[in-house]
C-alpha positions as semicolon CSV with decimal commas, in nm:
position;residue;x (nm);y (nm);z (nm)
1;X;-1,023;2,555;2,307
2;X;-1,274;2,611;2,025
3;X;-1,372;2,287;1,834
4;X;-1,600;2,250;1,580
5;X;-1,626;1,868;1,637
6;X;-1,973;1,690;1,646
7;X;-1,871;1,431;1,881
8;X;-1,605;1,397;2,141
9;X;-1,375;1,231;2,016
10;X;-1,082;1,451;1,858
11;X;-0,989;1,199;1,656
12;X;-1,304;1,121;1,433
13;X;-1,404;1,333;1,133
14;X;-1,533;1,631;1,140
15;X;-1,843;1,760;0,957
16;X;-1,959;2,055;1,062
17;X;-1,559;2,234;0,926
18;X;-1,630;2,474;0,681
19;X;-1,328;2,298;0,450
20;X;-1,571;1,936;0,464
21;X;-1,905;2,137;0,390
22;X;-1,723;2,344;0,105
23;X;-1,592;2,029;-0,039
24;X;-1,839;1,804;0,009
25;X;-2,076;1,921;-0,133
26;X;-1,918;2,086;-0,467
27;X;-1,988;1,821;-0,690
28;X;-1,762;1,715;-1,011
29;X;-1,433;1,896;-0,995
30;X;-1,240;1,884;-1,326
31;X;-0,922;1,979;-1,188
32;X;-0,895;1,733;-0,883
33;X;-1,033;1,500;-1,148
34;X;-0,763;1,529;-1,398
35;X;-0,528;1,547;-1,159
36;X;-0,591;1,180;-0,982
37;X;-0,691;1,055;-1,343
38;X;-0,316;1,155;-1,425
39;X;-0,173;0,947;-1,129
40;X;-0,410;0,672;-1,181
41;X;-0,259;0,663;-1,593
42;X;0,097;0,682;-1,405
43;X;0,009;0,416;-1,191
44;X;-0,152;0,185;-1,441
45;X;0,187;0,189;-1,591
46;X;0,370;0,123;-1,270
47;X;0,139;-0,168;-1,254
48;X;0,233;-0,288;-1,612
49;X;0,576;-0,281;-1,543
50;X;0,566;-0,444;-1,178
51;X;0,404;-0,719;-1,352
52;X;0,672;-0,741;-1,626
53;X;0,948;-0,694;-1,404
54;X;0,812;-1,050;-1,150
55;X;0,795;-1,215;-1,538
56;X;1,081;-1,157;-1,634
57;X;1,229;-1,272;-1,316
58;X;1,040;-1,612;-1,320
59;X;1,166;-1,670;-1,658
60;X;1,473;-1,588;-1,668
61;X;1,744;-1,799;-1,449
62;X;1,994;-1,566;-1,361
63;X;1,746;-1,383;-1,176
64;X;1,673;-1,630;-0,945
65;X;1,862;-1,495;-0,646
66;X;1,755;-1,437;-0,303
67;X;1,771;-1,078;-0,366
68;X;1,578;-1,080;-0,733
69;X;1,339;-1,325;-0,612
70;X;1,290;-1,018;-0,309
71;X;1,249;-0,726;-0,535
72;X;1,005;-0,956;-0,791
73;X;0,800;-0,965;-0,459
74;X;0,826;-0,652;-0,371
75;X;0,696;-0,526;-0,703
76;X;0,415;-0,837;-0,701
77;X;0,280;-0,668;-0,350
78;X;0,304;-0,333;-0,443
79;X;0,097;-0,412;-0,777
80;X;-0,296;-0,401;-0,587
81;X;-0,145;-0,066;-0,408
82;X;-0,093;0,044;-0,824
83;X;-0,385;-0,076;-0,944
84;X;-0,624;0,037;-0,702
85;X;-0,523;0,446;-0,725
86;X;-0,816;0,444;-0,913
87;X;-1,069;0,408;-0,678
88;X;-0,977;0,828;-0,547
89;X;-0,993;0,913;-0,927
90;X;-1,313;0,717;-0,964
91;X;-1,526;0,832;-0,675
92;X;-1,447;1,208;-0,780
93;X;-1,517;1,128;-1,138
94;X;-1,857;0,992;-0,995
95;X;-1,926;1,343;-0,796
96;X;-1,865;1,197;-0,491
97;X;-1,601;1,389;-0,279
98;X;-1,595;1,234;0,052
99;X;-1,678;0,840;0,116
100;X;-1,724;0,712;0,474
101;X;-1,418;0,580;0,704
102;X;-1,524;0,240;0,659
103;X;-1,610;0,197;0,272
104;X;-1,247;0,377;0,237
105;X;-1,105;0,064;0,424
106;X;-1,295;-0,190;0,256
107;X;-1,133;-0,029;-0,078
108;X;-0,809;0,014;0,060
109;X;-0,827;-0,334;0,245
110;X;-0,601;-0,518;-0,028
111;X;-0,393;-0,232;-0,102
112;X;-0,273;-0,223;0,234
113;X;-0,206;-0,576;0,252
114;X;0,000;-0,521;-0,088
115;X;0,157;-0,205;0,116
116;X;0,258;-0,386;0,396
117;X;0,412;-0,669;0,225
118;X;0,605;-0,418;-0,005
119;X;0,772;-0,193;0,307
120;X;0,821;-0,538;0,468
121;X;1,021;-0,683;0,145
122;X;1,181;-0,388;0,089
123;X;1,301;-0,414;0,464
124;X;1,406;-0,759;0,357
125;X;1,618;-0,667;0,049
126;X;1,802;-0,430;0,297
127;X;1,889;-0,705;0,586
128;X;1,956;-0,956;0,292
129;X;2,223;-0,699;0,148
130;X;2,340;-0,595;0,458
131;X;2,410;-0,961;0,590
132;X;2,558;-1,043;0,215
133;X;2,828;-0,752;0,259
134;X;2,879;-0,801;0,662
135;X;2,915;-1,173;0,601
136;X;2,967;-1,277;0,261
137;X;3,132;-1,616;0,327
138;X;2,873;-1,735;0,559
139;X;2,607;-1,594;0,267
140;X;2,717;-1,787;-0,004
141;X;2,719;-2,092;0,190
142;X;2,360;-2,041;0,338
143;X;2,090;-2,275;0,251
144;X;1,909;-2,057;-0,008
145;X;1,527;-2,198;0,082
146;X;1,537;-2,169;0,474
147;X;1,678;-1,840;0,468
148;X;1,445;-1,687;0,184
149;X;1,141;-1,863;0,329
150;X;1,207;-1,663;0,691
151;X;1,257;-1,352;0,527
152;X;0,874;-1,405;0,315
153;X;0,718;-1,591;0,681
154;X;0,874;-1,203;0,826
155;X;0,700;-1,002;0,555
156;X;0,362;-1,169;0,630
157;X;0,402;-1,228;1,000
158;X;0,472;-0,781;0,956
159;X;0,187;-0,706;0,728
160;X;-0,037;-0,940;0,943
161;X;0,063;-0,695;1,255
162;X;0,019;-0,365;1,089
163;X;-0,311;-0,445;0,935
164;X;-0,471;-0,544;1,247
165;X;-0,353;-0,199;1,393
166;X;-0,545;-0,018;1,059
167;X;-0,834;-0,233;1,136
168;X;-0,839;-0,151;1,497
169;X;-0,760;0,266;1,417
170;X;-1,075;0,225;1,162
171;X;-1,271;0,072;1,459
172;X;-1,239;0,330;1,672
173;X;-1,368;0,557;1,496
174;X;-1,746;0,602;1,441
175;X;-1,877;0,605;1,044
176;X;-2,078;0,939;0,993
């Protein structure tokens, strides 16, 4: 099997493909740039309104369900995920194609934290509905606090998990 890989691991990056070299090293690109300055615009204003939605939800009383209180967390953890698009639109603004393994972890470190506590919450909206419909007498007779504060220990207790196993993946792989 032909392989153009410098190492021998088939799982690191690899930098003597013709696609890396051709993209590497073609400087500013106007198109990729508009394109992820156009998501990052889109996503500043997915930030905006995650933000509004987890105010409005702490003001306003009716929304102070278990499931509202869910989704205003959701859309809290997903904001750093939102806000830090920017970072790809950024780095080819700057010229700079390609960034190493590691420096793309330590910018996506947070994000992925907000990530993983999003999918988890969003997990959590879905077993808090499904339990509401299954058992609806036993739901509105729940203690509110114990059962909301396992679902948020779950969503950390997951995100906690899944990080480690990005940290680990990053680990194996040597920074070139």
């Amino acid at each position: 099997m032909s392989n153009n890989n410098t190492s021998n691991n088939n799982l690191t990056t690899i930098t003597t493909s013709p696609f890396y070299n051709y993209w590497a090293n073609a400087g500013f690109i106007p198109n990729m740039v508009a394109m992820y300055g156009g998501l990052f615009i889109l996503s500043l204003t997915g930030f905006c309104l995650n933000i509004l939605f987890v105010y409005l939800t702490k003001k306003s009383k009716s929304l102070h369900g278990r499931c509202n209180l869910l989704l205003a967390f959701n859309s809290l953890t997903i904001t750093p995920l939102q806000l830090f698009s920017g970072v790809k639109f950024f780095v080819l603004f700057s010229g700079t194609n390609f960034i190493r393994l590691k420096t793309c972890y330590y910018f996506a470190f947070l994000p992925l934290i907000g990530a993983g506590l999003a999918t988890s919450a969003q997990l959590c909206v879905g077993v808090d509905r499904l339990i509401s419909v299954l058992f609806p007498f036993w739901y509105r007779d729940s203690d509110f606090y114990i059962s909301t504060t396992i679902l948020f220990i779950f969503c950390f207790v997951r995100c906690f998990v899944v990080n480690c196993y990005y940290f680990y993946g990053v680990s194996l792989h040597p920074d070139k």
